[in-house]
Coordinates of C-alpha atoms and ligand atoms in Angstrom, one line a residue:
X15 CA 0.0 0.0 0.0
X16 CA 2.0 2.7 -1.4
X17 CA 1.6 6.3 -0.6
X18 CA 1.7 7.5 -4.4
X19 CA 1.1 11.4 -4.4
X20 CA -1.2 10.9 -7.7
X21 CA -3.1 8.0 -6.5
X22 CA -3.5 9.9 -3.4
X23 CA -4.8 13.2 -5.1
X24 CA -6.8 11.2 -7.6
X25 CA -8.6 9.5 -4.6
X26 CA -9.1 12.6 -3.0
X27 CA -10.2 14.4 -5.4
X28 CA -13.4 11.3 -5.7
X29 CA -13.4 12.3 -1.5
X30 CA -14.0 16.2 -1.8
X31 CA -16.4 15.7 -4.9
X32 CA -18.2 13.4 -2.3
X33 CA -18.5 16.0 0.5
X34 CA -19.1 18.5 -1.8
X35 CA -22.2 17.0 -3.6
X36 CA -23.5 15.6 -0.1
X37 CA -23.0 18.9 1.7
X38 CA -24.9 21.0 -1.1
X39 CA -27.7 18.8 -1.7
X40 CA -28.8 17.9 1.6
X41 CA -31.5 20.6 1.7
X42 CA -33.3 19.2 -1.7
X43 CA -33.3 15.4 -0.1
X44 CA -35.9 14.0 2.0
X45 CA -34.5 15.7 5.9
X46 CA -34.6 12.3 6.9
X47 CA -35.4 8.2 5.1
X48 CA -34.7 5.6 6.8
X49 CA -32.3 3.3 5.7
X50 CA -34.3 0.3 3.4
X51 CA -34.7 -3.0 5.8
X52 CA -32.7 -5.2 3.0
X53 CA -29.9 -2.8 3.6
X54 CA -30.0 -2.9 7.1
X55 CA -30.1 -6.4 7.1
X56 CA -27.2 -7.2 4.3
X57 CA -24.6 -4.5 6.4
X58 CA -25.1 -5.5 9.5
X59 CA -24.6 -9.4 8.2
X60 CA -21.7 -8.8 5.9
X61 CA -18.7 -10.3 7.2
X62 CA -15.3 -9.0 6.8
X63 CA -14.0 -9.3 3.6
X64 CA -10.8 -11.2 2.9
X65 CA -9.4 -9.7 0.3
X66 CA -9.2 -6.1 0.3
X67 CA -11.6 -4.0 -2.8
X68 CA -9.9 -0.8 -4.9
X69 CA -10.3 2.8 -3.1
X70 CA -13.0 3.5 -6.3
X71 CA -15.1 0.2 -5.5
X72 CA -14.7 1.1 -1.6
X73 CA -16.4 4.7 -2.5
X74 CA -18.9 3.9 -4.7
X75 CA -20.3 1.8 -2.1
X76 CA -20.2 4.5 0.3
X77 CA -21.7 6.2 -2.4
X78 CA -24.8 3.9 -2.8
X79 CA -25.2 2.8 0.9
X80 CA -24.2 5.2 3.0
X81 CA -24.4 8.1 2.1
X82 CA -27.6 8.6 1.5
X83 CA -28.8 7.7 5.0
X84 CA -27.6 10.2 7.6
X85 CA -30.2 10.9 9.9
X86 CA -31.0 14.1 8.9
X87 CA -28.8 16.0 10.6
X88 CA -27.6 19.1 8.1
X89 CA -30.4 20.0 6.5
X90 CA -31.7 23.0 7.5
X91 CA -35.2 21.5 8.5
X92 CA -33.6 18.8 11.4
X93 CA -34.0 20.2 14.8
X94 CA -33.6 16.9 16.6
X95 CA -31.6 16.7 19.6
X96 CA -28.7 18.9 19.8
X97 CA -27.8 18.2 16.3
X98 CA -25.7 20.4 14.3
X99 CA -24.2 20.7 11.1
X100 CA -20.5 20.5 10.6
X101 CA -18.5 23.1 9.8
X102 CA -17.0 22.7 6.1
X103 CA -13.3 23.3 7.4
X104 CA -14.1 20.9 10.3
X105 CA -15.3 18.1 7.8
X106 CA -11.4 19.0 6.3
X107 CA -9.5 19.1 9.4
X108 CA -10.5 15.2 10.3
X109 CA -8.8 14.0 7.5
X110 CA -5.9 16.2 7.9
X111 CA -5.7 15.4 11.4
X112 CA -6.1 11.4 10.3
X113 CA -3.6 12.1 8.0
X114 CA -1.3 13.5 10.4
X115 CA -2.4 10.7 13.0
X116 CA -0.9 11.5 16.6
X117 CA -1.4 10.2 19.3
X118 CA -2.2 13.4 21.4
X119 CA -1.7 11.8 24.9
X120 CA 1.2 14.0 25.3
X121 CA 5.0 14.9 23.7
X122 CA 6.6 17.7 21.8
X123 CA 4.6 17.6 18.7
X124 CA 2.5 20.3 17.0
X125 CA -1.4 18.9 18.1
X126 CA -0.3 19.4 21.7
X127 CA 0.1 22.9 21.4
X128 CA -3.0 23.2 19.0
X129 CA -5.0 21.6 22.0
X130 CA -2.9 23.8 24.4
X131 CA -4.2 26.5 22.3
X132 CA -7.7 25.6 21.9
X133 CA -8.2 25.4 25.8
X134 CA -6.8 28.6 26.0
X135 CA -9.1 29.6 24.0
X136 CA -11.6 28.2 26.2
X137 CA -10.6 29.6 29.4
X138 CA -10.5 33.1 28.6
X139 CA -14.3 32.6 26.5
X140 CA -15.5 31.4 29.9
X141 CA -13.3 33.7 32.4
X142 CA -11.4 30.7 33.8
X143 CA -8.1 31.7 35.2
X144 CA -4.5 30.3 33.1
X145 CA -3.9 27.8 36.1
X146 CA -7.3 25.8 35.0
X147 CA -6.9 22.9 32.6
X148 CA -9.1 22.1 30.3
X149 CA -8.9 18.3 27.8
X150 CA -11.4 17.8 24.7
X151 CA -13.1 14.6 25.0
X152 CA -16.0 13.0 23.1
X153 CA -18.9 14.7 24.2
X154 CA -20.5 16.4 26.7
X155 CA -21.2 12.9 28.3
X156 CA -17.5 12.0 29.1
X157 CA -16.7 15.8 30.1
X158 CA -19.1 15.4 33.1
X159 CA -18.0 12.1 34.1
X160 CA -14.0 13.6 33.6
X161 CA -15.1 16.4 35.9
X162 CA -17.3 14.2 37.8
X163 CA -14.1 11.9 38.8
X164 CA -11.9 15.4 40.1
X165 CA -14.7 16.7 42.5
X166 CA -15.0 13.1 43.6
X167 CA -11.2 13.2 44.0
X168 CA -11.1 16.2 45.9
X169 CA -14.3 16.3 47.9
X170 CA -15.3 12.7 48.9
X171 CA -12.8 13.4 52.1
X172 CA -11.1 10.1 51.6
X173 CA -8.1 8.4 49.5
X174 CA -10.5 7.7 46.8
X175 CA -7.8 6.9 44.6
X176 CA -6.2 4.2 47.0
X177 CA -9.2 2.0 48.9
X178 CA -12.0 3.3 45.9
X179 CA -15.3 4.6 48.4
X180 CA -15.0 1.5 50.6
X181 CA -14.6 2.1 54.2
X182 CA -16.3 6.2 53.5
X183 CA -17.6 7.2 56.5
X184 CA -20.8 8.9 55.6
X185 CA -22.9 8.2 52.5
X186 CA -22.6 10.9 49.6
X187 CA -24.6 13.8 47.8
X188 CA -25.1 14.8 44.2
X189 CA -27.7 17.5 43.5
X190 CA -29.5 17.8 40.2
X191 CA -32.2 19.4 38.6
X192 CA -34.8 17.0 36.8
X193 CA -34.2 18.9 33.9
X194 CA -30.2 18.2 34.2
X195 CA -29.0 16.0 31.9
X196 CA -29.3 11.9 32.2
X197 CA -25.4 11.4 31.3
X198 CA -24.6 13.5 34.9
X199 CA -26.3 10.4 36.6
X200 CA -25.1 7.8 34.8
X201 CA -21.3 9.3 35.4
X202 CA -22.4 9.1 39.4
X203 CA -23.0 5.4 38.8
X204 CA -20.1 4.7 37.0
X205 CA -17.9 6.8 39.9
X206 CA -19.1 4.1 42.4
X207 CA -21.9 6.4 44.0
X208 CA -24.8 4.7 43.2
X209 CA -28.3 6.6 41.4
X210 CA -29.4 6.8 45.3
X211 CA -26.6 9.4 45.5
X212 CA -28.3 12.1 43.5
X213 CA -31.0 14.2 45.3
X214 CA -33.5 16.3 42.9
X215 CA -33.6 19.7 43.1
X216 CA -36.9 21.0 42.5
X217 CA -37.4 23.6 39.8
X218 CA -38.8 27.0 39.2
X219 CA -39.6 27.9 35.6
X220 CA -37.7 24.9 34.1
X221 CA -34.6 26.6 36.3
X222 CA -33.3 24.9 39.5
X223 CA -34.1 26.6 42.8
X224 CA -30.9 27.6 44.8
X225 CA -33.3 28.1 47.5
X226 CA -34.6 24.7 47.9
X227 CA -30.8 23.7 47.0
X228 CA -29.5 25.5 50.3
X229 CA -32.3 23.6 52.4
X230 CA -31.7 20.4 50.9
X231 CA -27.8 20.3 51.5
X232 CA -28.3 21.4 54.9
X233 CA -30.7 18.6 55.2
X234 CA -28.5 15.9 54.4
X235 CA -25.2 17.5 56.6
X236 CA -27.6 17.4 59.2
X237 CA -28.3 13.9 58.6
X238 CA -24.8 13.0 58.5
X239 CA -24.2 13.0 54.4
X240 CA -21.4 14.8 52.7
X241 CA -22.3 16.7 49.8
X242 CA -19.9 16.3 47.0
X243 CA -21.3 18.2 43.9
X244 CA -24.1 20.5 42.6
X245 CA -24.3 19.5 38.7
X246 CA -26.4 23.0 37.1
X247 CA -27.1 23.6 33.7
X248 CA -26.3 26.5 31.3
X249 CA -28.8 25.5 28.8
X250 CA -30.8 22.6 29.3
X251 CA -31.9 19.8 26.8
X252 CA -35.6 19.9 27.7
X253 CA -36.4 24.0 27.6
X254 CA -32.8 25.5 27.1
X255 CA -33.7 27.3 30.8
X256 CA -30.2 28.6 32.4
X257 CA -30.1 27.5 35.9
X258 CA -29.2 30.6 38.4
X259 CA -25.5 30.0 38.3
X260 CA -24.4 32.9 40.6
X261 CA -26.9 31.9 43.2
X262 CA -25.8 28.3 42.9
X263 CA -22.5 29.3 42.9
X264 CA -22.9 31.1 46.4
X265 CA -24.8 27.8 48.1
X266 CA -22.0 25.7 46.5
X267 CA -19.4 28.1 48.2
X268 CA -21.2 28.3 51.5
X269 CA -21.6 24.5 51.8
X270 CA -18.2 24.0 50.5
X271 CA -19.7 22.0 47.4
X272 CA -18.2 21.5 43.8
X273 CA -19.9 23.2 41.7
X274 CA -20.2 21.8 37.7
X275 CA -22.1 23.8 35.0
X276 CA -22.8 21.2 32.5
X277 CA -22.8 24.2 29.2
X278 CA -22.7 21.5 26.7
X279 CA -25.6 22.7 24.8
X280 CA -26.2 26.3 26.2
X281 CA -22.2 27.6 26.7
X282 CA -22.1 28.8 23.1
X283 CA -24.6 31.7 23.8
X284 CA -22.0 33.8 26.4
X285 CA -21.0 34.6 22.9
X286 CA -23.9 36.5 22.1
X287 CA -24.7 40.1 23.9
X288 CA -28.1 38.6 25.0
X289 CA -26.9 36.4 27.1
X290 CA -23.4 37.1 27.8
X291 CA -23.6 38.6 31.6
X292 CA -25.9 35.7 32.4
X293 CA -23.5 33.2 30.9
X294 CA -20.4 35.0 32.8
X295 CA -21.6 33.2 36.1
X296 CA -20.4 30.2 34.8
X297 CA -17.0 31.3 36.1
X298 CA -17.7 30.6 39.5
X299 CA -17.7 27.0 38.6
X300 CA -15.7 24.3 39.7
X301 CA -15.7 22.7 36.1
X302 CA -17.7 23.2 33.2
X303 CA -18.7 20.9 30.3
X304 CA -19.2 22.7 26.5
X305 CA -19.6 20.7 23.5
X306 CA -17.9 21.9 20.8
X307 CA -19.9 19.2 18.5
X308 CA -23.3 20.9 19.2
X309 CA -23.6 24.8 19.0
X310 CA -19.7 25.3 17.8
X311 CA -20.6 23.4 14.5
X312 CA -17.4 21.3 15.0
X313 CA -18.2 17.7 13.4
X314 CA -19.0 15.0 16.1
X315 CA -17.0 14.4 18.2
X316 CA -15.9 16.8 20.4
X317 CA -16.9 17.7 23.8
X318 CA -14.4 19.5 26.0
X319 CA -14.2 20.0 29.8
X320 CA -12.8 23.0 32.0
X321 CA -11.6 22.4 35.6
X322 CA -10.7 25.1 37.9
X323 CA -8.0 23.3 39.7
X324 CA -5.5 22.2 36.7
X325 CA -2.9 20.1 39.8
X326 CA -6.6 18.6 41.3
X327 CA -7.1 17.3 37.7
X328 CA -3.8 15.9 37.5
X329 CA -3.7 14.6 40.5
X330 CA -7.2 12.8 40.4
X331 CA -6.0 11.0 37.2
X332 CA -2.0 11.3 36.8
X333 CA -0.5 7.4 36.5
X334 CA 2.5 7.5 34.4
X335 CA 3.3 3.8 33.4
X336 CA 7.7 3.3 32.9
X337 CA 7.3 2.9 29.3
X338 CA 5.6 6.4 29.0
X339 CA 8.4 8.4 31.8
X340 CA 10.6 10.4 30.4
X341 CA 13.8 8.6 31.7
X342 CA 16.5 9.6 29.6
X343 CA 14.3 11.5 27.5
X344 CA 14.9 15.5 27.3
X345 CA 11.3 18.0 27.5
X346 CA 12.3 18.7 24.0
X347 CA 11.0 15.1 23.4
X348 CA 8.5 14.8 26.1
X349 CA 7.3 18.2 26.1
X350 CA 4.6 19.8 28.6
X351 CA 3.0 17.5 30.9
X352 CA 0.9 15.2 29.3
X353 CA -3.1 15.4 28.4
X354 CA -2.9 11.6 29.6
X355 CA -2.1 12.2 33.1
X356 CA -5.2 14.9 33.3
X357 CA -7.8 12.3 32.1
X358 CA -9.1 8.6 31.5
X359 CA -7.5 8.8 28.2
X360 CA -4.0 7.1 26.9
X361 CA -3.9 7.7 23.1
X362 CA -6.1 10.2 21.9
X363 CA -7.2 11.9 18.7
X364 CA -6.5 15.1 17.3
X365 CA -9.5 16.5 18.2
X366 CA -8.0 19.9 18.5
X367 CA -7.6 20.1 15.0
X368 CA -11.0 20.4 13.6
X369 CA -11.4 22.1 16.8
X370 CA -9.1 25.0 16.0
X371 CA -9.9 24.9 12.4
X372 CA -13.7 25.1 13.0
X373 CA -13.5 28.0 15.3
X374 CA -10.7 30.2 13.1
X375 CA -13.5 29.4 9.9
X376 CA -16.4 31.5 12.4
X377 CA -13.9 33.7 14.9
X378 CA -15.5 34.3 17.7
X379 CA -18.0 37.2 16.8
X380 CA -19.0 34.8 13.8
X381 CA -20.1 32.0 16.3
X382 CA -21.9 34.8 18.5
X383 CA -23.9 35.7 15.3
X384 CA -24.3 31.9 14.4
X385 CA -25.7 31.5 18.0
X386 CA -27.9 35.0 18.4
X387 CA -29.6 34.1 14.7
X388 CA -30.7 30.9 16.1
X389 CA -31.8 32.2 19.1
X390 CA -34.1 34.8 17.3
X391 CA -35.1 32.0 14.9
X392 CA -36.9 29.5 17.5
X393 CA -38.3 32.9 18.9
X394 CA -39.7 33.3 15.6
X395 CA -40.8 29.8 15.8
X396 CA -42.2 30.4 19.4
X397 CA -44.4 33.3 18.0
X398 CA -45.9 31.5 15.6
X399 CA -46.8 28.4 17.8
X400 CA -48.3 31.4 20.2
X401 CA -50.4 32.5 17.1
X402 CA -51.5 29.2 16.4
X403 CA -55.3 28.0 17.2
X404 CA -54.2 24.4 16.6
X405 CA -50.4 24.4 18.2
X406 CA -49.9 25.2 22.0
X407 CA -46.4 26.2 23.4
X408 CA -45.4 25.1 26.2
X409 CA -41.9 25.7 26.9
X410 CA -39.1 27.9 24.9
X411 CA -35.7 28.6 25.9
X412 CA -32.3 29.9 24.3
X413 CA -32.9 28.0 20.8
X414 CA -35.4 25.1 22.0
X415 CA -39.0 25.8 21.6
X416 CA -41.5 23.1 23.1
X417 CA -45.4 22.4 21.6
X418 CA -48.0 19.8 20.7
X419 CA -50.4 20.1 18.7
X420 CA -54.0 20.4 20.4
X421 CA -57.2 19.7 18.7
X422 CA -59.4 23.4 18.5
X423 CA -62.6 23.4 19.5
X424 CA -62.9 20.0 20.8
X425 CA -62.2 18.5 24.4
X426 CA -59.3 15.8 24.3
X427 CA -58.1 13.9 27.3
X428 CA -54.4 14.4 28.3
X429 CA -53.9 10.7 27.3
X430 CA -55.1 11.5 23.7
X431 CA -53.4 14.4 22.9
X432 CA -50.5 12.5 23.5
X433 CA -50.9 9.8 21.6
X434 CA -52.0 12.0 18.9
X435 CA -48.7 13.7 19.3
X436 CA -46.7 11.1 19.3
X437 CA -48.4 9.6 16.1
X438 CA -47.8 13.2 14.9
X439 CA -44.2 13.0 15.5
X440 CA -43.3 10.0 13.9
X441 CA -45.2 11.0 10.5
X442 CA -43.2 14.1 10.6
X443 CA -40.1 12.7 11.0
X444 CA -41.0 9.5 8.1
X445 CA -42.2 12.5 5.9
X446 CA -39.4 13.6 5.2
X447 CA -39.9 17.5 5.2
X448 CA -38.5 18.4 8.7
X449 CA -37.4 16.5 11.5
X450 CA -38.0 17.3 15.4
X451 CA -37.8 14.9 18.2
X452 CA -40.2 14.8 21.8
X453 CA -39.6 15.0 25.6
X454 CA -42.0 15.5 28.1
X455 CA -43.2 18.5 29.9
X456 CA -45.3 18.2 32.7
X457 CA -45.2 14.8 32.2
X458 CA -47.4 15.2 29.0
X459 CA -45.4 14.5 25.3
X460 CA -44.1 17.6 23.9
X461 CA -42.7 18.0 20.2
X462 CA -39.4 19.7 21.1
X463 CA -37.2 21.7 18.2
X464 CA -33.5 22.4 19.4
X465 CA -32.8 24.7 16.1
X466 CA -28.5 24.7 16.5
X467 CA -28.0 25.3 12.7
X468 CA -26.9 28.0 10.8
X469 CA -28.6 27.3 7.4
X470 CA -32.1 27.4 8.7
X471 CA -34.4 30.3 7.9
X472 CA -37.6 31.8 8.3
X473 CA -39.1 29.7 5.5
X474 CA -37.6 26.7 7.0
X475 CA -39.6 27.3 9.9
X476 CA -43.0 28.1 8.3
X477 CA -42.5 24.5 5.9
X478 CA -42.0 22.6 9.3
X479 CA -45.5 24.4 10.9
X480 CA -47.3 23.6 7.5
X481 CA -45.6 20.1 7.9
X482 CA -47.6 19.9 11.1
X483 CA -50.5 21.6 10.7
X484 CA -51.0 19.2 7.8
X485 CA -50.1 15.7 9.3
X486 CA -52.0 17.1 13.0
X487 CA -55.0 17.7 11.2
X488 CA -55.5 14.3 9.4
X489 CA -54.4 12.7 12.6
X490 CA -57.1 15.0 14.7
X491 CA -60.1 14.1 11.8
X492 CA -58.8 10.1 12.1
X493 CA -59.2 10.9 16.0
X494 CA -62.2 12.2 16.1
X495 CA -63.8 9.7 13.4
X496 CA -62.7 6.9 15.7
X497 CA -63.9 8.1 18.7
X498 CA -67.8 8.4 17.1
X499 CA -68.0 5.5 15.6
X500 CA -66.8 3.6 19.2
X501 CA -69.3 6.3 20.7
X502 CA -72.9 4.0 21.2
Ligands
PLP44 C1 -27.2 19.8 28.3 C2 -26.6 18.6 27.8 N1 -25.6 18.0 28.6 C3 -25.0 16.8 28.2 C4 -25.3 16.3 27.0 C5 -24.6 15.0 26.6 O1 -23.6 15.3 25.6 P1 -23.1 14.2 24.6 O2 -24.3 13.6 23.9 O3 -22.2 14.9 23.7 O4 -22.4 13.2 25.4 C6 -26.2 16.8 26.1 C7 -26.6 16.2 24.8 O5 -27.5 16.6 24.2 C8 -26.9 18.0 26.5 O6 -27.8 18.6 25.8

């Protein structure tokens, strides 16, 4: 296998005319078709094949099979999840990175310093001070459980490191909002806590109440507990609400509690003017988590995570095998201290590439634009929903806007309206013409659209309404045709 400059631009060039045409004709295709069952079956069976195919059989298969299946995310009408579309010099920088492939665990070689770089970056955007350290990671997910592990290190009041949480004298706290992410609990789990270590905070306006925070943690000192950390959120997934960080951030400091400000979603908007004194709170935190992969267009993944205490980081995760210590081996080789003794991670990707790349495409004042536009777009969306005779809003926040569909004029039960919802949702996102996902409000099912894209306009918007003004309607006519013909 060669590396022949020709064969190597000639294939490349097939690559880019790949991107290129899948990049610029996403927003005629269907937002979203599921991938035929026969396909399905025959890739997921395939076994590996022994001898090896040419890079132009290789891609036209890509071609065929793959890539016309993404799930949606891209086209200017997907507003499912925290899904965003990658930036074009992103897309460029993961195969330059690949090309380059180091491992960025550590050593005197150009991605360190990128990544060096991009934290910087970080810390001054979020007004964290130079002795801070900072790591990208895959996602938001891992950045709490990375933070997660260094309040657990420095706060559990034990050698945690040494005998694990056997032998702890006192059982511990986690407090969470239930609109805080799922991925904070599971990372208490997988620390050794336990679910039953995570006390709800109850809410006010989506928001978490630093009040009822206060009370609770002196509620469990009293009864012998020992708070670890408060996990608040700078832009939920639900409603995109901003907990109250400063207020948080003084119960945290009165309690002596870690505080972590999960901004994967939200941290993007202290870009903006709007929201950029609200967002400066998150300063005060302990650690911070901000995916780089949602509002930062980078291409999945990268999430990255900010801790306060750069030597608690290290020190909560620092094991330097022989084969890795620099014995006989000058700084010039071995560089600064390595990525790998701040994190779970040995080898790791140049993330910091695409990273870097991504955000010198925008600058800063482009991302705060990128950000602001969608924030004015879902209010835009949020209007019309309030217009609506047929749509009812029940939550908006940052660039999340939550409705359902309700049927005019007529009484529905709860249970109805969200079935017809739900049956609503799914034809929407078969249809092909826009693509939203659901959570629950209230504890009734909500349509939920998390607009983090900058292609998406006004006109995408008023397609996705007539999308479900059209599919809610048939749906309400079936519903009501059912119910009197079962009437006696
Ligand atoms: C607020 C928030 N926190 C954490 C996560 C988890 O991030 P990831 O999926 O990158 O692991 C998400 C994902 O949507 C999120 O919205």
């Amino acid at each position: 296998m060669s590396h022949n400059p020709d064969e190597i631009r000639r294939i490349g060039h097939l690559v880019v005319d790949l991107i290129a045409d899948h990049l610029s004709t996403l927003a005629d295709e269907p937002v979203f078709r599921p991938v035929p069952a026969d396909l399905a079956d025959r890739l997921v069976a395939t076994p590996a094949p022994i001898d090896g195919a040419t890079p132009d059989e290789i891609l036209r298969e890509f071609r065929e099979t793959v890539e016309p299946y993404p799930f949606g995310n891209g086209h200017p009408r997907f507003w499912g999840w925290v899904n965003s579309p990658p930036a074009v010099m992103g897309v460029f920088a993961d195969a330059l990175a690949a090309a380059m492939n180091p491992s960025c665990a550590g050593g005197n070689h150009a991605a360190i310093y990128l990544e060096r770089e991009v934290i910087h970056w970080f810390q001054e955007m979020l007004g964290f001070p130079a002795s801070s350290m900072g790591l990208l990671v895959s996602g938001g997910s891992m950045a709490t459980l990375t933070a997660l592990g260094v309040a657990r290190h420095v706060k559990s009041g034990i050698d945690v490191r040494a005998a694990g949480l056997r032998g702890a004298p006192r059982p511990f706290r986690f407090y969470q909002s239930p609109e805080g992410h799922s991925c904070a609990r599971k990372a208490i789990e997988l620390l050794g806590f336990g679910s039953d270590a995570v006390r709800i905070v109850p809410t006010d306006e989506y928001r978490m109440d630093p009040i009822a925070l206060d009370r609770a943690i002196a509620e469990d000192v009293d009864a012998g507990m020992r708070p670890i950390a408060v996990v608040a959120t700078a832009g939920t997934v639900n409603t995109g609400a901003i907990d109250p960080i400063a207020a948080i951030a003084d119960v945290c400091a009165r309690h002596n509690v870690w505080l972590h400000v999960d901004a994967a979603y939200g941290g993007p908007a202290i870009l903006t003017d709007e929201y950029h004194t609200a967002l400066a709170e998150v300063a005060r935190a302990d650690s911070v988590a901000l995916d780089p992969h949602k509002w930062m267009f980078v291409p999945v993944e990268a999430g990255f995570v900010l801790v306060r205490d750069g030597d608690a980081m290290r020190s909560a995760y620092s094991l330097v095998p022989p084969y890795i210590r620099s014995l006989g081996s000058s700084n010039a080789v071995m560089g600064l201290p390595w990525f790998s003794e701040y994190g779970f991670q040995q080898t790791r990707g140049f993330r910091a590439l695409k990273v870097w790349m991504t955000i010198k495409q925008f600058g800063l004042a482009g991302h705060g634009r990128a950000v602001a536009e969608n924030i004015a777009l879902a209010r835009y969306l949020a209007e019309r929903v309030r217009e609506s005779r047929d749509l009812e809003l029940l939550a908006s926040g940052l660039s999340v806007v939550c409705f359902r569909y309700v049927t005019s004029g007529t009484s529905q039960t709860a249970d109805a309206s969200d079935s017809l919802n739900r049956r609503l949702l799914e034809q929407l996102q078969l249809g092909g013409e826009t693509f939203l996902t659901s959570t629950e409000i209230g504890g009734r099912f909500v349509l939920r659209a998390c607009i983090v894209n900058y292609h998406s306009t006004r006109n995408d918007v008023d397609r996705m309404l007539d999308a479900v003004h059209h599919v809610g309607s048939q749906l309400a006519t079936h519903q009501a045709d059912q119910s009197s013909t079962a009437r006696p």
